[in-house]
mmCIF file of C-alpha atoms (C1' of nucleotides) in Angstrom:
data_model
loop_
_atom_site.group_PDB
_atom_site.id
_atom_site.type_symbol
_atom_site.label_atom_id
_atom_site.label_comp_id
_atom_site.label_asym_id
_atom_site.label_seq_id
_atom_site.Cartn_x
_atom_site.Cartn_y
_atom_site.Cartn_z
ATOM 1 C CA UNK A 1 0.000 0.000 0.000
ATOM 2 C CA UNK A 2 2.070 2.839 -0.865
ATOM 3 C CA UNK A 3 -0.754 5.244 -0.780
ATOM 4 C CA UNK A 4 1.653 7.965 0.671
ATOM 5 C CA UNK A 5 4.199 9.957 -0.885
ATOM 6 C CA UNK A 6 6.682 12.194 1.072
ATOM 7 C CA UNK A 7 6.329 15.146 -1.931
ATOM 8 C CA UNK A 8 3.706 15.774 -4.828
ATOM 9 C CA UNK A 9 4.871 14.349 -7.735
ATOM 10 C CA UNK A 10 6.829 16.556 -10.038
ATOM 11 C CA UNK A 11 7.360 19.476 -7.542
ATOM 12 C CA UNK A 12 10.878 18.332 -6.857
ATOM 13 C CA UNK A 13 12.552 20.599 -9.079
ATOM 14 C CA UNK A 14 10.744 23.303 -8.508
ATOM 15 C CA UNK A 15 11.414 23.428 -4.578
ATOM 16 C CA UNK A 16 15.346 22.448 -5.558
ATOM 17 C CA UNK A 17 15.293 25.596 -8.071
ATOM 18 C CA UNK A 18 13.559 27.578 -5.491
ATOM 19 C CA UNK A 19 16.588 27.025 -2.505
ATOM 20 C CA UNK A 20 18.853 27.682 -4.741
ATOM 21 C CA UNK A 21 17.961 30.150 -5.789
ATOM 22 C CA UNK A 22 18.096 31.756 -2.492
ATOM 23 C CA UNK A 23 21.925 30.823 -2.122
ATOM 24 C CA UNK A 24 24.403 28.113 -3.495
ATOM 25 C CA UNK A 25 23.976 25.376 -1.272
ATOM 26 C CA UNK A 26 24.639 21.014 -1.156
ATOM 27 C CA UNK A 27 22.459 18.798 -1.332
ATOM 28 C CA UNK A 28 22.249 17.263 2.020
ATOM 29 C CA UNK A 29 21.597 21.228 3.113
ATOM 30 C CA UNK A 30 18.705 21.037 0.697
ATOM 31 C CA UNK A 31 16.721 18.517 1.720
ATOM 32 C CA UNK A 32 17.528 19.982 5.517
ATOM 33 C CA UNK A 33 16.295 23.617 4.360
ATOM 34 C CA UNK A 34 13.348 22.087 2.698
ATOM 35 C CA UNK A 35 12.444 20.300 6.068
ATOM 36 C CA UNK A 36 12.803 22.924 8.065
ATOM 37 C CA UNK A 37 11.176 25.850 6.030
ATOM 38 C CA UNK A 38 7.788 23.404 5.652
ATOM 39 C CA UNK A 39 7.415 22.349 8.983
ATOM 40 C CA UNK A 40 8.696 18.598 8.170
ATOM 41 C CA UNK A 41 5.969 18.507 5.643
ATOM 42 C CA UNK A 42 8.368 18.147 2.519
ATOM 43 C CA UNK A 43 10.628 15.152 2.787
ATOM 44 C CA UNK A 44 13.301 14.527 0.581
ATOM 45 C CA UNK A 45 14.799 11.096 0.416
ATOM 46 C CA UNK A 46 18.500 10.708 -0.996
ATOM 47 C CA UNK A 47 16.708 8.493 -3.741
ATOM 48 C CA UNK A 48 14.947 10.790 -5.315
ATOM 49 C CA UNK A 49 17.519 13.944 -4.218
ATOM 50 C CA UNK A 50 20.517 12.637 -5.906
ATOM 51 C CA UNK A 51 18.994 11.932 -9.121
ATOM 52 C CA UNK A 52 17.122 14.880 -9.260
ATOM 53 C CA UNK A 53 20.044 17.721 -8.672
ATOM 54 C CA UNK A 54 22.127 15.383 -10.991
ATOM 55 C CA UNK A 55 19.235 15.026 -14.009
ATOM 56 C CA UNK A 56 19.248 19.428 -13.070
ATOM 57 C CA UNK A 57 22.703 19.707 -13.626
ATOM 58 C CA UNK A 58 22.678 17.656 -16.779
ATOM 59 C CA UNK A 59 19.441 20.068 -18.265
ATOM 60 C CA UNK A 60 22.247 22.879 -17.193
ATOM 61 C CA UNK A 61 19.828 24.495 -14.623
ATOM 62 C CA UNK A 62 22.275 24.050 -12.108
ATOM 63 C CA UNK A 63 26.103 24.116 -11.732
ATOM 64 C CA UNK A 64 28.046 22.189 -9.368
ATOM 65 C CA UNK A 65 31.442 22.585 -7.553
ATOM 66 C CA UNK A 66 33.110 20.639 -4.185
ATOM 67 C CA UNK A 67 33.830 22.667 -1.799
ATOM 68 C CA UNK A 68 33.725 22.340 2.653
ATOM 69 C CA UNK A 69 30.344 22.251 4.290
ATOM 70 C CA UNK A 70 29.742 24.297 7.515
ATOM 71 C CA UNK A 71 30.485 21.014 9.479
ATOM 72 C CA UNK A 72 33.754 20.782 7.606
ATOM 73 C CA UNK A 73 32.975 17.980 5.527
ATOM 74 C CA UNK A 74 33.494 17.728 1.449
ATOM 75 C CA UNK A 75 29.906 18.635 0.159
ATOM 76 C CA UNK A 76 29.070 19.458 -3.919
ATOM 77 C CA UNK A 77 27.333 23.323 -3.913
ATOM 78 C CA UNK A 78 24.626 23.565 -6.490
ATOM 79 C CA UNK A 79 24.053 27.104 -7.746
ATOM 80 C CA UNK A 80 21.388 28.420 -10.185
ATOM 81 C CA UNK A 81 22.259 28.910 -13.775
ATOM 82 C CA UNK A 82 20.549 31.372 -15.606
ATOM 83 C CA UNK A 83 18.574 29.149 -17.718
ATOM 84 C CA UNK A 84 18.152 27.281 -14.246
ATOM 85 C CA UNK A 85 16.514 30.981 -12.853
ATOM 86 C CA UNK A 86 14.447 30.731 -16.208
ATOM 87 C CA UNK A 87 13.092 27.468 -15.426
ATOM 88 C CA UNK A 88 12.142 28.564 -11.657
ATOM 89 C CA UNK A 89 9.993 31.013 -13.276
ATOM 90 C CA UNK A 90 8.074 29.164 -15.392
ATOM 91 C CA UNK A 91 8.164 26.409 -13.040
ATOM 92 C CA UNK A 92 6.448 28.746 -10.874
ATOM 93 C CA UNK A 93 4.095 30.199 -13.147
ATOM 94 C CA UNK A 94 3.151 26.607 -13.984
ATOM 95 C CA UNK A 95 3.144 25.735 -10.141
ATOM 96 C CA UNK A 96 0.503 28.418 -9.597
ATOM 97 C CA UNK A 97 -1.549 27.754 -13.005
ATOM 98 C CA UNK A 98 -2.434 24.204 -11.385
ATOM 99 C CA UNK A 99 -2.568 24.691 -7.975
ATOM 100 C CA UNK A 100 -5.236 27.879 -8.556
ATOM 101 C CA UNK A 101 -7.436 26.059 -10.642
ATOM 102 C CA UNK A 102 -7.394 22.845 -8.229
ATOM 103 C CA UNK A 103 -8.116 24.924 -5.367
ATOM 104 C CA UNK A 104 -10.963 26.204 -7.342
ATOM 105 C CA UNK A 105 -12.450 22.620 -8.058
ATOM 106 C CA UNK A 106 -11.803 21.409 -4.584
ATOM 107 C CA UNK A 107 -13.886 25.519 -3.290
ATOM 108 C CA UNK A 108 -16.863 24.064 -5.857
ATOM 109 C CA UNK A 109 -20.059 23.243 -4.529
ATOM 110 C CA UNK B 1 11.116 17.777 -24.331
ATOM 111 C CA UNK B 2 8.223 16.195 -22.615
ATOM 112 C CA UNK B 3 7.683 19.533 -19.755
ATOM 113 C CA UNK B 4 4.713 20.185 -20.306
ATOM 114 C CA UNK B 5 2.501 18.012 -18.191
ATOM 115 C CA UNK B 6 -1.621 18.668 -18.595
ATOM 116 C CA UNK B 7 -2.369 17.526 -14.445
ATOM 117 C CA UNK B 8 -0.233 17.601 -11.693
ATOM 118 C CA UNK B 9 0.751 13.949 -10.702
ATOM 119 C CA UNK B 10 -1.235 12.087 -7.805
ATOM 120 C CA UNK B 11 -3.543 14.855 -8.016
ATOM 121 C CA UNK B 12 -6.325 13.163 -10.573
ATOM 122 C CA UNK B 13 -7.664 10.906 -8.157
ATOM 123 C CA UNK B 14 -8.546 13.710 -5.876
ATOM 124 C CA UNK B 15 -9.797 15.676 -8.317
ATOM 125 C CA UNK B 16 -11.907 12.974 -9.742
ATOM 126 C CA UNK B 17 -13.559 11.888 -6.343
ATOM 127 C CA UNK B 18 -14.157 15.867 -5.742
ATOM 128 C CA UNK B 19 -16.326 16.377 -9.360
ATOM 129 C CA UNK B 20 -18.123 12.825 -8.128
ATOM 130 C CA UNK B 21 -18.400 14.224 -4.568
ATOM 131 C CA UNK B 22 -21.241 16.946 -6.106
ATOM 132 C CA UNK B 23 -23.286 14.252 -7.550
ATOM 133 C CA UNK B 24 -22.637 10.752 -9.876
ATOM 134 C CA UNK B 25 -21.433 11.461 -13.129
ATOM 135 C CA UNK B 26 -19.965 9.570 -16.148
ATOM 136 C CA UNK B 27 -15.978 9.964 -17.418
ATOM 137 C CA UNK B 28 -16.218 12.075 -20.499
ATOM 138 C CA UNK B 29 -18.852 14.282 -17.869
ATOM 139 C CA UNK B 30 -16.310 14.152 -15.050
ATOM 140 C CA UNK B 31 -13.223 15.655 -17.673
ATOM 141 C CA UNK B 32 -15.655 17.835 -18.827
ATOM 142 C CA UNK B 33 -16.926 19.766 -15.533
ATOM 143 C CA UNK B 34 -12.865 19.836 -14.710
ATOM 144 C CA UNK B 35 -11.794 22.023 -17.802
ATOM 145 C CA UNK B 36 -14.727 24.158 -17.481
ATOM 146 C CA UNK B 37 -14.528 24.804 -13.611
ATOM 147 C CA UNK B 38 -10.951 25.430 -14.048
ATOM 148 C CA UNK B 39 -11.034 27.319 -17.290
ATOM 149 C CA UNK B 40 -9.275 24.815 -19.378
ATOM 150 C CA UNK B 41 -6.116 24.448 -17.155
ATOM 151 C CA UNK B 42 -6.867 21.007 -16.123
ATOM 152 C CA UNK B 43 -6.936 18.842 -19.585
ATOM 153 C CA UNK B 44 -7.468 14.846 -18.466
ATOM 154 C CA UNK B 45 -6.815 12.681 -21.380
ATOM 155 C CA UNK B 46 -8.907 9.347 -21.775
ATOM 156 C CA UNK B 47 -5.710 7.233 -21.391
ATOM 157 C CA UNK B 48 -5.113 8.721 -17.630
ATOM 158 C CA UNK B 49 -9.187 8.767 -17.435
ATOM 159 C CA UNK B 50 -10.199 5.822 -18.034
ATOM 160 C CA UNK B 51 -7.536 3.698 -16.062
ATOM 161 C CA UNK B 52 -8.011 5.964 -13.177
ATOM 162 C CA UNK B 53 -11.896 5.577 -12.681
ATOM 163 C CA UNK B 54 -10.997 1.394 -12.874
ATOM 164 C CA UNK B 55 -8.337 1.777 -10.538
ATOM 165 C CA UNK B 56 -10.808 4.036 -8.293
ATOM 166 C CA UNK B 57 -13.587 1.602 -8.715
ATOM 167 C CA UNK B 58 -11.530 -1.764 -7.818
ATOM 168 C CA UNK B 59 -10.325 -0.248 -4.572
ATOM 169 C CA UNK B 60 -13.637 0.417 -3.850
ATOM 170 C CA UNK B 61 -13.777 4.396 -3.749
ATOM 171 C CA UNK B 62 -16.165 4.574 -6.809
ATOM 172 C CA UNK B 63 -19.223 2.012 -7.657
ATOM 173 C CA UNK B 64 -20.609 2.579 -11.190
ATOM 174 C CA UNK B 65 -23.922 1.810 -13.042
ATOM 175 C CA UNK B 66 -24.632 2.030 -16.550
ATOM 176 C CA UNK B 67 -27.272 4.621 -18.009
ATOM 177 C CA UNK B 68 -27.843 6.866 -20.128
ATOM 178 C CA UNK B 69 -26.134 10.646 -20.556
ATOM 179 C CA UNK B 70 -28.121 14.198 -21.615
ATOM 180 C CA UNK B 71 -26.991 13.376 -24.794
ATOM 181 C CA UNK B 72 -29.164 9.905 -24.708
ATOM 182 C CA UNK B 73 -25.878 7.796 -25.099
ATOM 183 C CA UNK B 74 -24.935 4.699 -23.007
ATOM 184 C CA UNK B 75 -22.589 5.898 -20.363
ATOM 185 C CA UNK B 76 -21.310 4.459 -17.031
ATOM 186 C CA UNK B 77 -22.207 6.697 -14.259
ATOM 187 C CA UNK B 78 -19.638 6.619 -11.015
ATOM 188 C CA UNK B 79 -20.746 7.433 -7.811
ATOM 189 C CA UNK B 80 -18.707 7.678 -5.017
ATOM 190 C CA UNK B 81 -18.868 5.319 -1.873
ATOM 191 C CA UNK B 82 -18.278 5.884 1.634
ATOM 192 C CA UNK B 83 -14.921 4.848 1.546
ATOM 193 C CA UNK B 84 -14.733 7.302 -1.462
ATOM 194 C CA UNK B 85 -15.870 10.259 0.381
ATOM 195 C CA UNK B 86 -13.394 9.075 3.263
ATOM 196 C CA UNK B 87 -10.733 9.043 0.608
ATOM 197 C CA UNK B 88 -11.573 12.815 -0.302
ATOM 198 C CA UNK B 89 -11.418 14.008 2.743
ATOM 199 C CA UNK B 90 -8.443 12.179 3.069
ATOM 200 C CA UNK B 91 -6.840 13.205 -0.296
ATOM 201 C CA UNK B 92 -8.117 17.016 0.389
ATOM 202 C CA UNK B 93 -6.563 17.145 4.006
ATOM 203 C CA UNK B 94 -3.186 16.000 2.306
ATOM 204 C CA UNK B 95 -3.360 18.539 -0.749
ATOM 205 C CA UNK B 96 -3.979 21.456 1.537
ATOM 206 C CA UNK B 97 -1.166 20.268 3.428
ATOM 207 C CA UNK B 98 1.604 19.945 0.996
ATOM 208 C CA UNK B 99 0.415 23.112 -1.400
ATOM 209 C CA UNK B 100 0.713 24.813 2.043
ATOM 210 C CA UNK B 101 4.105 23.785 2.986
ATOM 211 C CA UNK B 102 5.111 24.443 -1.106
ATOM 212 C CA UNK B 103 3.693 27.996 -0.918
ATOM 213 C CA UNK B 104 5.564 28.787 1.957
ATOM 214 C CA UNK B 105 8.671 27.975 0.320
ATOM 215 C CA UNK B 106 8.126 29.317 -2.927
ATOM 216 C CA UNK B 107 7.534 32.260 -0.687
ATOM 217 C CA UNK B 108 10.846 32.529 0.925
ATOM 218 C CA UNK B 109 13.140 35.214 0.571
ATOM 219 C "C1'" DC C 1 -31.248 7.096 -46.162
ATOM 220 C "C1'" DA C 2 -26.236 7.540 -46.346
ATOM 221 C "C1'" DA C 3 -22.436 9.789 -44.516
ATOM 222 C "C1'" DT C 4 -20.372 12.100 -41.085
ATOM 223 C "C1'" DC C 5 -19.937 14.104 -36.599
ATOM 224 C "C1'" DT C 6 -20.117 14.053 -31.629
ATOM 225 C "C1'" DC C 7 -20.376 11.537 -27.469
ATOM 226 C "C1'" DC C 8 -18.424 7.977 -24.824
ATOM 227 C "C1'" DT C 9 -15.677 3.935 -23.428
ATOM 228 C "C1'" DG C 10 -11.778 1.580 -23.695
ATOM 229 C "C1'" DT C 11 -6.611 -0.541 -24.384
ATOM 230 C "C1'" DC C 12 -1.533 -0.758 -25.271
ATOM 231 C "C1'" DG C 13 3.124 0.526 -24.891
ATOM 232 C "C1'" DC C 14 6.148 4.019 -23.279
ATOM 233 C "C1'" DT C 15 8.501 7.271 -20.392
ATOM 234 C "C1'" DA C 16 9.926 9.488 -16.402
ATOM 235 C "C1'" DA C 17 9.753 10.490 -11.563
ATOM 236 C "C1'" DT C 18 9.863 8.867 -7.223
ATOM 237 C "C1'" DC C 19 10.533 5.277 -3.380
ATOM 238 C "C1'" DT C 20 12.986 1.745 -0.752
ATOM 239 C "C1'" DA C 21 16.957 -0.037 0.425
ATOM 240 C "C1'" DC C 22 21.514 -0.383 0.148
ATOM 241 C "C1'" DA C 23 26.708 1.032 0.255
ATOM 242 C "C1'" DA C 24 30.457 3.847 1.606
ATOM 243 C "C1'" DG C 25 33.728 7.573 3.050
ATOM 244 C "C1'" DA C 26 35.295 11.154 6.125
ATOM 245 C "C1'" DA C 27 34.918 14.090 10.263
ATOM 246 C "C1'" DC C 28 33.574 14.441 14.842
ATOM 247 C "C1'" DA C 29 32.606 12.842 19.572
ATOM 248 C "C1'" DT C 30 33.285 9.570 23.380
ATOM 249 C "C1'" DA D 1 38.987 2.552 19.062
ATOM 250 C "C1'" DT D 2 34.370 2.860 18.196
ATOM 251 C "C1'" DG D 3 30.262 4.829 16.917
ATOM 252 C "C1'" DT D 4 27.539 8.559 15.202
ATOM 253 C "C1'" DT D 5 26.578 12.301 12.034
ATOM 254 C "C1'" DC D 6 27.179 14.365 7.632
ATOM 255 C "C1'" DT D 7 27.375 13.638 2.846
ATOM 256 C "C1'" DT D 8 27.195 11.494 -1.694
ATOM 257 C "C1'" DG D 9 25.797 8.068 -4.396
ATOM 258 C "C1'" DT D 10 23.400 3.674 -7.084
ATOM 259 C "C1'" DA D 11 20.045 -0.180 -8.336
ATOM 260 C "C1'" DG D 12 15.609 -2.069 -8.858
ATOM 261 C "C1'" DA D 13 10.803 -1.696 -8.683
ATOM 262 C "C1'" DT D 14 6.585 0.642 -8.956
ATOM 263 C "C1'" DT D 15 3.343 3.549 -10.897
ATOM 264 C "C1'" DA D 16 0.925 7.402 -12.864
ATOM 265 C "C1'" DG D 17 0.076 9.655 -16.597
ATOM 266 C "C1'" DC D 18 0.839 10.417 -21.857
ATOM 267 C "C1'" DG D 19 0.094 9.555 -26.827
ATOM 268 C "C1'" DA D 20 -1.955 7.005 -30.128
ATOM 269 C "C1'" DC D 21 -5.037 4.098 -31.283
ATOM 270 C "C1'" DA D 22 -9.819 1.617 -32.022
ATOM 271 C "C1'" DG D 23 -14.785 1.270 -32.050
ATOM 272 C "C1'" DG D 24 -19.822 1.673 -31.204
ATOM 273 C "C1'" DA D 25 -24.101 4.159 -31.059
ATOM 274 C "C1'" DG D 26 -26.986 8.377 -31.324
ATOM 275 C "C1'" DA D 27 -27.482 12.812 -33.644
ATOM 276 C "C1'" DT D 28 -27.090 15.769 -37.629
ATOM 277 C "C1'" DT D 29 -26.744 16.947 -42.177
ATOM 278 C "C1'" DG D 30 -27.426 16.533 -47.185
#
DNA sequence: CAATCTCCTGTCGCTAATCTACAAGAACAT
DNA sequence: ATGTTCTTGTAGATTAGCGACAGGAGATTG
């Protein structure tokens, strides 16, 4: 019964574009800042993480370089490109396209 | 190049039991009432449709009956059941959730 | 009354995104 | 020394939705 999933489908890349897009960050601080900026609601597992920045970084959205995490540790910063900024807007426009117009069927009487 | 996705994913089931929710209906009815409450965004295709009202039927959220349409045509009505309606409610409390949580960070700064 | 259009149901094969579960290294704490 | 936390990754399976079909039966048109 899978039945529950930790994210809506598809949003992924949107809500990596988004956190990037307020500052370079790693991946592992990605999932963390999603976490903590939705209350635990948005879970990222390293399954779907991983392949996601990587798929990103491939679509040259994002660029990647090592570099030292706050905790000292070897971590791989993701910043935005600016085709990768281009696709957070539209991804957002899109984003709020569909999420209007289900609010307004799930508001119908 | 795909992109471009009519629905977002996970989200048809909830929107189908919702359209069923204000009275039984039949499939080419149910993507009807969705592109005109939403003003066209939400396009369902007959091959996500169709499957979809099975799948809802065989896990018991829909039951259907044949009969016929305004149109005087042989259609199958669906109607949900009271696992359906638990489902909604179930399905709505989880969309408000997670559109909540991905508002908030698409509203980050 | 024949042809075509609209309504309505369905199936098949494909793709792509996510999940679960696993593996592993390096820094930090005890 | 040992374990825990941080961090990156991969493999296999599932699954929803997409695109492209196919077909029947009532309505409409000529």
């Amino acid at each position: 019964m899978r039945s529950k999933t930790d994210l809506l489908q598809g949003t992924l890349d949107l809500l990596i574009l988004k956190t990037l897009a307020l500052g370079p960050l790693h991946g592992w601080g990605i999932a963390q800042r999603l976490q903590q900026i939705s209350d635990a609601v948005l879970q990222v597992n390293q399954g779907s993480l991983y392949p996601a920045l990587h798929r990103l970084e491939q679509q040259g959205l994002l660029s990647a370089s090592w570099g030292s995490s706050d905790n000292n540790r070897q971590a791989k910063f993701y910043a935005l490109t600016t085709a990768g900024r281009r696709q957070l807007d539209a991804e957002t426009a899109h984003w709020t396209r569909m999420s209007t117009a289900i609010a307004r069927v799930l508001e119908a009487t």
